[in-house]
Amino acid sequence: MEETDFNDLLDDWFIDSLKTYKDLHVYQLEHPTQVIEWTSGRTVCVAGNSPSKNEILELHLPLKLLADENKGLCAERDFKVVHGGFTDGPVRCLRHVPGTRCVVTNDGWSSDLQVWTVGGDNSDVIRRTGRVEGRSVSEGGSRIAAGLSSQVLHGAQSSDVQLTQLTSGQILYTLETDTADRLSSLHFVSDAVFLAGCCNGNVYIADTRTSAAPQLSPPPASSCESVLWWTDASGGPSTCSVVRLSSSGQAVISDLRNPGGAVSRAQLDVQSRRCSLDDVRVLWAPALDDCISVSGFSGAVQIYNTSVWRTELQEVQPLFEHRGHAVSSQSDDDVFVTSHIWHPERPRTLLSAASDGSVHVWDWVDQSAAS
C-alpha cells in the first residue's frame, strides 16, 4: 500500500474510532505474544513465542483506562512493565494460578509445564521456580487450566489430562479416555467439573471427585466437517453454555446439560485462511450476557451477540469489529491477531495482541444500544 493511501486509511479509522471506542490504548512489544493472561484486574502477563530466548512480562494497564471519573486529570496513557524475566524458549500457553503470584507456562514443544513466581520479596523479577512433568511422550504443547488451591489441569491429548497439586507435585486425578484426541482447550466449569475440548470437535465432561468415565459429546451431526475446532465454556454446571467454533467459521452453542444438541448455530463472517491450533481464540464475555469474541482468522477481533442466533444455520454479522491492529500496522506482512482476552469485570473492555508485536486495550461502544 502506498504511504498516502495508508495514511488516509489510518486517518479514516481514527476519526471513526472517536465514535466507536470509549477508550483505546496501544503498546508495542519487542516480540509478538500468543498469550495474554490476567494476574489481577489491573495487570496482565505476556510472553514472546520465538524459538529462542524470550521475555515474560507483567504489564500494568494504563492508569487513564482505569480511572472511572476525571479521566482528563490522569495523564498516564501507557502500559507499565511491573515485573519481567526471561524464558529459554517460546511460551505458547500461560495461566495464572488464582490466589497466588505464580503463573504456569508451556513451550508448545512438550507436555511439561514450567512454574514461575511473579515478583515477591520486593523483587521486580519473574523467575522460574518449578517444573511439572506431563503424561504425554509425544511432541505437542499442553493446554492448561488453573483452579483453586494451586491445582492445575493440563494435558496435550484427551488421554493424558491430569490434575496436579503444584505445591506437593501430587497427581490428584487423571482423565481416562478410549481415544487420544489432540486438545484445543481445557476449562474448569466448577471447582471439580471441567471440559476438555478437542480439535476434532469432541468435548469430554469430567468430574474430578469421581472415578466414573467422562461424558463424551461429539459436535452436532449436522455441523460441517472441519479440520479444527475450538471451544469455550461460560457459567456454572447448571447454567453452562458451550461454544464450539470450526476452522470454516461455523459456531455451535450447546447446553452442558445436553451437550450433544445445538441450542443455536451460525456461520460467522470470518476470513477463511489456513489456521493452526494456536491461531484462533473464541471466548465468552465474562461480564456481558450472550456475547462471544473471535480472533485469529484475520487482523481483527470480532464480537458477536449469540442471543439472536437460531437453531437453523444462518450467516451473521459481528456486533463490533476491532480492526486497529491491521489498520495501524507498519509491517509489510499481513498482520493477524495472535491472542485476545476480556477484562473479568469491565463488560466491554478487551486486550488484544497481533503478529507485529502490538498490544491494544480497548473499550468498545455498542452502537446498536446507543441508537
Short mmCIF file of C-alpha atoms in Angstrom, two decimals:
data_model
loop_
_atom_site.label_atom_id
_atom_site.label_comp_id
_atom_site.label_asym_id
_atom_site.label_seq_id
_atom_site.Cartn_x
_atom_site.Cartn_y
_atom_site.Cartn_z
CA MET A 1 0.00 0.00 0.00
CA GLU A 2 1.24 3.48 -0.89
CA GLU A 3 2.12 5.68 2.09
CA THR A 4 -0.55 8.25 1.21
CA ASP A 5 -3.22 5.53 0.97
CA PHE A 6 -2.07 4.07 4.31
CA ASN A 7 -2.23 7.48 5.99
CA ASP A 8 -5.72 8.13 4.55
CA LEU A 9 -6.94 4.73 5.80
CA LEU A 10 -5.44 5.37 9.24
CA ASP A 11 -6.99 8.84 9.41
CA ASP A 12 -10.43 7.49 8.45
CA TRP A 13 -10.22 4.74 11.08
CA PHE A 14 -9.03 7.18 13.74
CA ILE A 15 -11.93 9.54 13.09
CA ASP A 16 -14.37 6.63 13.16
CA SER A 17 -12.83 5.34 16.41
CA LEU A 18 -13.82 8.54 18.20
CA LYS A 19 -17.43 7.31 17.97
CA THR A 20 -16.86 3.56 18.33
CA TYR A 21 -14.45 3.41 21.28
CA LYS A 22 -14.81 4.68 24.81
CA ASP A 23 -11.07 4.02 25.34
CA LEU A 24 -8.21 2.79 23.13
CA HIS A 25 -4.57 2.41 24.23
CA VAL A 26 -1.65 0.99 22.26
CA TYR A 27 1.58 -0.70 23.38
CA GLN A 28 4.42 -2.24 21.35
CA LEU A 29 6.28 -5.39 22.41
CA GLU A 30 9.74 -6.28 21.14
CA HIS A 31 8.41 -9.68 20.02
CA PRO A 32 4.82 -10.87 19.38
CA THR A 33 2.93 -12.71 22.10
CA GLN A 34 0.39 -15.52 21.82
CA VAL A 35 -0.58 -15.27 25.49
CA ILE A 36 -2.43 -12.60 27.47
CA GLU A 37 -3.39 -13.61 30.99
CA TRP A 38 -4.83 -11.57 33.84
CA THR A 39 -2.83 -11.61 37.08
CA SER A 40 -5.21 -9.05 38.64
CA GLY A 41 -7.90 -6.66 37.44
CA ARG A 42 -5.14 -4.20 36.57
CA THR A 43 -2.22 -6.36 35.38
CA VAL A 44 -1.61 -8.94 32.65
CA CYS A 45 1.20 -11.30 31.70
CA VAL A 46 2.54 -11.54 28.13
CA ALA A 47 5.46 -13.53 26.74
CA GLY A 48 7.33 -13.97 23.47
CA ASN A 49 6.91 -17.06 21.30
CA SER A 50 10.02 -17.04 19.10
CA PRO A 51 12.10 -20.28 19.15
CA SER A 52 14.97 -18.65 21.06
CA LYS A 53 15.12 -16.75 24.35
CA ASN A 54 12.05 -14.63 25.16
CA GLU A 55 10.84 -12.07 27.65
CA ILE A 56 7.97 -12.79 30.02
CA LEU A 57 6.42 -9.57 31.35
CA GLU A 58 3.73 -8.43 33.75
CA LEU A 59 2.22 -5.18 32.47
CA HIS A 60 0.10 -2.68 34.38
CA LEU A 61 -2.79 -1.30 32.32
CA PRO A 62 -2.80 2.44 31.55
CA LEU A 63 -3.99 4.43 34.55
CA LYS A 64 -6.16 6.58 32.28
CA LEU A 65 -8.15 3.48 31.28
CA LEU A 66 -8.74 2.53 34.91
CA ALA A 67 -9.87 5.99 36.00
CA ASP A 68 -13.67 5.80 36.21
CA GLU A 69 -14.02 9.54 36.76
CA ASN A 70 -11.95 12.63 35.90
CA LYS A 71 -10.06 10.85 33.13
CA GLY A 72 -8.83 14.21 31.92
CA LEU A 73 -6.86 14.65 35.12
CA CYS A 74 -5.00 11.37 34.58
CA ALA A 75 -2.04 11.87 32.23
CA GLU A 76 -0.69 8.31 32.21
CA ARG A 77 -1.88 6.64 29.00
CA ASP A 78 0.78 3.94 28.57
CA PHE A 79 1.31 0.41 29.81
CA LYS A 80 3.94 -0.01 32.50
CA VAL A 81 6.25 -3.02 32.97
CA VAL A 82 5.85 -4.14 36.60
CA HIS A 83 7.80 -7.43 36.59
CA GLY A 84 9.92 -9.19 33.97
CA GLY A 85 12.10 -12.19 33.27
CA PHE A 86 13.41 -14.43 30.50
CA THR A 87 12.44 -17.87 29.21
CA ASP A 88 14.79 -20.25 27.40
CA GLY A 89 12.21 -20.97 24.70
CA PRO A 90 8.78 -19.89 23.47
CA VAL A 91 5.66 -19.52 25.60
CA ARG A 92 2.61 -20.93 23.82
CA CYS A 93 0.28 -21.24 26.81
CA LEU A 94 0.24 -19.34 30.12
CA ARG A 95 -2.16 -19.45 33.06
CA HIS A 96 -2.20 -17.54 36.32
CA VAL A 97 -2.87 -19.64 39.44
CA PRO A 98 -5.73 -17.92 41.34
CA GLY A 99 -4.84 -16.55 44.76
CA THR A 100 -1.08 -16.74 44.15
CA ARG A 101 1.72 -14.85 42.45
CA CYS A 102 2.50 -17.86 40.25
CA VAL A 103 1.97 -18.48 36.56
CA VAL A 104 2.31 -21.78 34.72
CA THR A 105 3.54 -21.97 31.12
CA ASN A 106 4.09 -24.46 28.33
CA ASP A 107 6.51 -24.08 25.42
CA GLY A 108 4.44 -25.86 22.76
CA TRP A 109 7.17 -28.47 22.22
CA SER A 110 6.44 -30.93 25.03
CA SER A 111 3.68 -31.58 27.57
CA ASP A 112 5.81 -30.42 30.52
CA LEU A 113 4.92 -27.24 32.41
CA GLN A 114 7.15 -24.50 33.80
CA VAL A 115 6.19 -22.76 37.07
CA TRP A 116 7.11 -19.10 37.61
CA THR A 117 6.93 -16.73 40.57
CA VAL A 118 5.95 -13.18 39.60
CA GLY A 119 7.86 -10.77 41.83
CA GLY A 120 7.79 -11.29 45.59
CA ASP A 121 10.20 -10.16 48.31
CA ASN A 122 10.23 -6.65 46.81
CA SER A 123 11.66 -8.06 43.58
CA ASP A 124 10.70 -6.98 40.07
CA VAL A 125 11.88 -10.30 38.58
CA ILE A 126 9.76 -13.14 37.19
CA ARG A 127 11.78 -16.26 37.95
CA ARG A 128 11.30 -19.94 37.20
CA THR A 129 10.69 -21.90 40.42
CA GLY A 130 9.47 -25.34 39.33
CA ARG A 131 8.54 -27.87 36.69
CA VAL A 132 5.64 -30.29 36.24
CA GLU A 133 6.03 -33.34 34.02
CA GLY A 134 3.22 -34.17 31.61
CA ARG A 135 1.91 -37.65 30.85
CA SER A 136 2.35 -37.41 27.08
CA VAL A 137 5.61 -38.52 25.48
CA SER A 138 4.72 -37.20 22.03
CA GLU A 139 5.58 -33.71 20.85
CA GLY A 140 2.93 -31.02 21.06
CA GLY A 141 2.05 -28.39 23.59
CA SER A 142 -0.15 -28.81 26.65
CA ARG A 143 -3.36 -26.93 27.36
CA ILE A 144 -3.66 -25.58 30.90
CA ALA A 145 -6.48 -24.62 33.26
CA ALA A 146 -5.67 -23.33 36.75
CA GLY A 147 -8.02 -23.92 39.66
CA LEU A 148 -8.20 -23.03 43.33
CA SER A 149 -5.81 -24.40 45.95
CA SER A 150 -2.92 -24.34 43.43
CA GLN A 151 -4.43 -27.15 41.38
CA VAL A 152 -3.54 -27.19 37.69
CA LEU A 153 -5.27 -29.20 34.96
CA HIS A 154 -3.04 -29.94 31.98
CA GLY A 155 -2.53 -32.25 29.02
CA ALA A 156 -1.75 -32.44 25.31
CA GLN A 157 -4.31 -35.13 24.42
CA SER A 158 -7.61 -36.29 25.88
CA SER A 159 -5.89 -39.48 27.07
CA ASP A 160 -3.19 -37.73 29.14
CA VAL A 161 -5.07 -34.99 31.03
CA GLN A 162 -4.17 -34.83 34.71
CA LEU A 163 -4.87 -32.62 37.72
CA THR A 164 -1.71 -31.76 39.63
CA GLN A 165 -1.23 -30.09 43.00
CA LEU A 166 1.58 -27.59 42.41
CA THR A 167 2.76 -27.28 45.99
CA SER A 168 3.22 -31.04 46.53
CA GLY A 169 3.51 -32.31 42.94
CA GLN A 170 0.80 -34.89 43.71
CA ILE A 171 -1.37 -36.10 40.84
CA LEU A 172 -4.96 -35.77 42.07
CA TYR A 173 -6.85 -37.01 39.00
CA THR A 174 -6.26 -38.48 35.56
CA LEU A 175 -8.71 -38.44 32.66
CA GLU A 176 -9.20 -41.89 31.12
CA THR A 177 -10.47 -41.94 27.52
CA ASP A 178 -10.55 -44.53 24.76
CA THR A 179 -9.03 -42.20 22.18
CA ALA A 180 -6.10 -39.80 22.16
CA ASP A 181 -7.73 -36.71 20.65
CA ARG A 182 -5.49 -33.66 20.48
CA LEU A 183 -6.70 -30.93 22.83
CA SER A 184 -7.55 -27.37 21.85
CA SER A 185 -8.59 -26.21 25.34
CA LEU A 186 -9.26 -27.09 28.98
CA HIS A 187 -11.88 -25.29 31.12
CA PHE A 188 -12.99 -25.54 34.73
CA VAL A 189 -16.78 -25.25 34.97
CA SER A 190 -16.66 -25.54 38.76
CA ASP A 191 -14.05 -26.50 41.35
CA ALA A 192 -14.47 -30.15 40.35
CA VAL A 193 -16.10 -30.28 36.89
CA PHE A 194 -14.11 -29.50 33.76
CA LEU A 195 -14.38 -29.65 29.98
CA ALA A 196 -11.67 -30.96 27.66
CA GLY A 197 -12.22 -29.53 24.17
CA CYS A 198 -10.59 -31.43 21.32
CA CYS A 199 -9.50 -30.13 17.94
CA ASN A 200 -11.83 -32.63 16.20
CA GLY A 201 -14.86 -31.08 17.93
CA ASN A 202 -15.26 -33.67 20.68
CA VAL A 203 -15.83 -32.38 24.21
CA TYR A 204 -15.22 -34.50 27.30
CA ILE A 205 -17.06 -33.57 30.52
CA ALA A 206 -15.44 -34.94 33.68
CA ASP A 207 -15.78 -34.69 37.45
CA THR A 208 -12.56 -34.96 39.45
CA ARG A 209 -14.48 -36.17 42.54
CA THR A 210 -15.43 -39.46 40.92
CA SER A 211 -13.76 -42.27 39.03
CA ALA A 212 -16.70 -42.53 36.62
CA ALA A 213 -15.92 -42.36 32.91
CA PRO A 214 -16.15 -38.85 31.40
CA GLN A 215 -19.11 -37.94 29.23
CA LEU A 216 -18.23 -37.63 25.55
CA SER A 217 -20.03 -35.08 23.41
CA PRO A 218 -19.20 -35.01 19.69
CA PRO A 219 -20.10 -31.91 17.67
CA PRO A 220 -23.72 -31.90 16.42
CA ALA A 221 -24.12 -34.28 13.49
CA SER A 222 -25.40 -31.62 11.13
CA SER A 223 -22.30 -29.48 11.59
CA CYS A 224 -19.94 -29.26 8.66
CA GLU A 225 -16.73 -31.21 8.72
CA SER A 226 -13.76 -29.01 9.57
CA VAL A 227 -10.09 -29.53 10.14
CA LEU A 228 -10.04 -27.86 13.57
CA TRP A 229 -12.44 -26.87 16.35
CA TRP A 230 -12.02 -24.52 19.33
CA THR A 231 -14.15 -24.49 22.50
CA ASP A 232 -15.05 -22.20 25.39
CA ALA A 233 -17.46 -22.53 28.30
CA SER A 234 -19.47 -19.97 30.27
CA GLY A 235 -21.25 -20.20 33.63
CA GLY A 236 -21.51 -22.94 36.25
CA PRO A 237 -22.55 -26.61 35.90
CA SER A 238 -26.31 -25.88 35.91
CA THR A 239 -26.14 -22.85 33.59
CA CYS A 240 -23.09 -23.63 31.47
CA SER A 241 -23.15 -22.78 27.78
CA VAL A 242 -20.54 -24.27 25.47
CA VAL A 243 -19.49 -22.66 22.20
CA ARG A 244 -17.60 -24.63 19.56
CA LEU A 245 -16.04 -22.79 16.61
CA SER A 246 -14.77 -24.54 13.49
CA SER A 247 -11.98 -23.51 11.16
CA SER A 248 -14.63 -22.89 8.49
CA GLY A 249 -16.21 -20.24 10.72
CA GLN A 250 -19.23 -22.20 11.91
CA ALA A 251 -20.17 -21.69 15.57
CA VAL A 252 -22.38 -24.06 17.56
CA ILE A 253 -23.75 -23.34 21.05
CA SER A 254 -24.82 -26.16 23.36
CA ASP A 255 -26.14 -26.50 26.90
CA LEU A 256 -23.93 -28.51 29.25
CA ARG A 257 -26.99 -30.48 30.34
CA ASN A 258 -27.48 -31.61 26.73
CA PRO A 259 -24.08 -31.07 25.08
CA GLY A 260 -24.90 -33.19 22.04
CA GLY A 261 -27.69 -30.87 20.93
CA ALA A 262 -27.44 -27.40 19.42
CA VAL A 263 -29.20 -24.51 21.13
CA SER A 264 -28.19 -22.27 18.24
CA ARG A 265 -25.67 -22.06 15.43
CA ALA A 266 -24.30 -19.52 12.98
CA GLN A 267 -21.90 -19.04 10.11
CA LEU A 268 -19.60 -16.23 11.19
CA ASP A 269 -18.32 -13.53 8.86
CA VAL A 270 -14.64 -14.52 9.13
CA GLN A 271 -11.91 -14.66 6.51
CA SER A 272 -11.01 -18.19 5.54
CA ARG A 273 -7.30 -18.90 5.88
CA ARG A 274 -5.18 -21.86 6.85
CA CYS A 275 -5.21 -21.83 10.67
CA SER A 276 -3.08 -23.75 13.12
CA LEU A 277 -4.33 -24.92 16.51
CA ASP A 278 -2.68 -21.96 18.30
CA ASP A 279 -4.07 -19.26 15.99
CA VAL A 280 -7.78 -18.96 16.82
CA ARG A 281 -9.47 -17.80 20.05
CA VAL A 282 -13.19 -17.96 20.84
CA LEU A 283 -14.19 -16.59 24.26
CA TRP A 284 -17.40 -15.94 26.15
CA ALA A 285 -17.63 -12.44 27.61
CA PRO A 286 -17.48 -12.82 31.43
CA ALA A 287 -19.50 -9.68 32.21
CA LEU A 288 -21.68 -9.23 29.10
CA ASP A 289 -24.58 -11.61 28.51
CA ASP A 290 -24.66 -13.78 25.37
CA CYS A 291 -21.59 -12.26 23.69
CA ILE A 292 -18.58 -14.11 22.29
CA SER A 293 -15.36 -12.79 20.79
CA VAL A 294 -13.40 -14.38 17.94
CA SER A 295 -9.87 -13.75 16.66
CA GLY A 296 -7.13 -15.44 14.65
CA PHE A 297 -8.74 -15.54 11.22
CA SER A 298 -7.51 -12.05 10.30
CA GLY A 299 -6.17 -8.83 11.78
CA ALA A 300 -9.45 -8.16 13.58
CA VAL A 301 -11.22 -9.17 16.79
CA GLN A 302 -14.95 -9.68 16.28
CA ILE A 303 -17.76 -9.51 18.86
CA TYR A 304 -20.98 -11.49 18.22
CA ASN A 305 -24.32 -11.36 20.02
CA THR A 306 -25.46 -15.00 20.25
CA SER A 307 -28.89 -14.17 21.70
CA VAL A 308 -30.23 -13.54 18.18
CA TRP A 309 -28.97 -16.84 16.75
CA ARG A 310 -31.43 -19.62 15.86
CA THR A 311 -31.23 -23.41 15.74
CA GLU A 312 -31.08 -23.27 11.93
CA LEU A 313 -27.70 -22.34 10.45
CA GLN A 314 -27.60 -18.69 9.41
CA GLU A 315 -24.99 -16.18 8.33
CA VAL A 316 -24.41 -13.48 10.95
CA GLN A 317 -22.51 -10.20 11.11
CA PRO A 318 -20.41 -9.09 14.09
CA LEU A 319 -21.84 -6.68 16.64
CA PHE A 320 -18.45 -4.96 16.71
CA GLU A 321 -15.09 -5.40 14.98
CA HIS A 322 -11.75 -4.14 16.27
CA ARG A 323 -9.56 -3.56 13.19
CA GLY A 324 -6.93 -1.42 14.89
CA HIS A 325 -4.03 -3.88 14.58
CA ALA A 326 -4.35 -4.29 10.82
CA VAL A 327 -5.11 -0.62 10.12
CA SER A 328 -2.29 0.89 12.17
CA SER A 329 0.44 -1.66 11.43
CA GLN A 330 3.60 -0.53 9.64
CA SER A 331 4.54 -4.15 8.83
CA ASP A 332 4.92 -5.25 5.19
CA ASP A 333 3.38 -8.64 6.07
CA ASP A 334 -0.30 -9.29 6.63
CA VAL A 335 -0.98 -8.69 10.31
CA PHE A 336 -3.21 -11.12 12.20
CA VAL A 337 -4.39 -11.18 15.80
CA THR A 338 -2.45 -13.72 17.89
CA SER A 339 -4.48 -13.51 21.11
CA HIS A 340 -7.17 -11.59 22.93
CA ILE A 341 -8.91 -11.63 26.31
CA TRP A 342 -11.87 -9.94 28.00
CA HIS A 343 -11.50 -7.92 31.18
CA PRO A 344 -13.02 -10.01 34.01
CA GLU A 345 -15.20 -7.15 35.30
CA ARG A 346 -15.40 -4.31 32.75
CA PRO A 347 -18.13 -5.52 30.32
CA ARG A 348 -16.77 -4.11 27.04
CA THR A 349 -13.03 -3.91 27.71
CA LEU A 350 -10.67 -6.30 25.90
CA LEU A 351 -6.95 -6.71 25.31
CA SER A 352 -5.63 -7.99 22.01
CA ALA A 353 -2.19 -8.72 20.55
CA ALA A 354 -1.03 -9.10 16.96
CA SER A 355 1.77 -10.62 14.92
CA ASP A 356 3.55 -7.25 14.60
CA GLY A 357 4.08 -7.11 18.39
CA SER A 358 1.30 -4.59 19.04
CA VAL A 359 -0.89 -4.86 22.13
CA HIS A 360 -4.17 -2.92 22.32
CA VAL A 361 -6.56 -2.41 25.23
CA TRP A 362 -9.92 -1.09 24.11
CA ASP A 363 -13.37 -0.36 25.46
CA TRP A 364 -15.90 -0.52 22.62
CA VAL A 365 -19.24 1.20 22.24
CA ASP A 366 -22.33 -0.87 21.38
CA GLN A 367 -23.77 1.23 18.56
CA SER A 368 -26.99 -0.80 18.47
CA ALA A 369 -27.67 0.02 22.12
CA ALA A 370 -26.63 3.65 21.66
CA SER A 371 -29.10 4.11 18.80
#
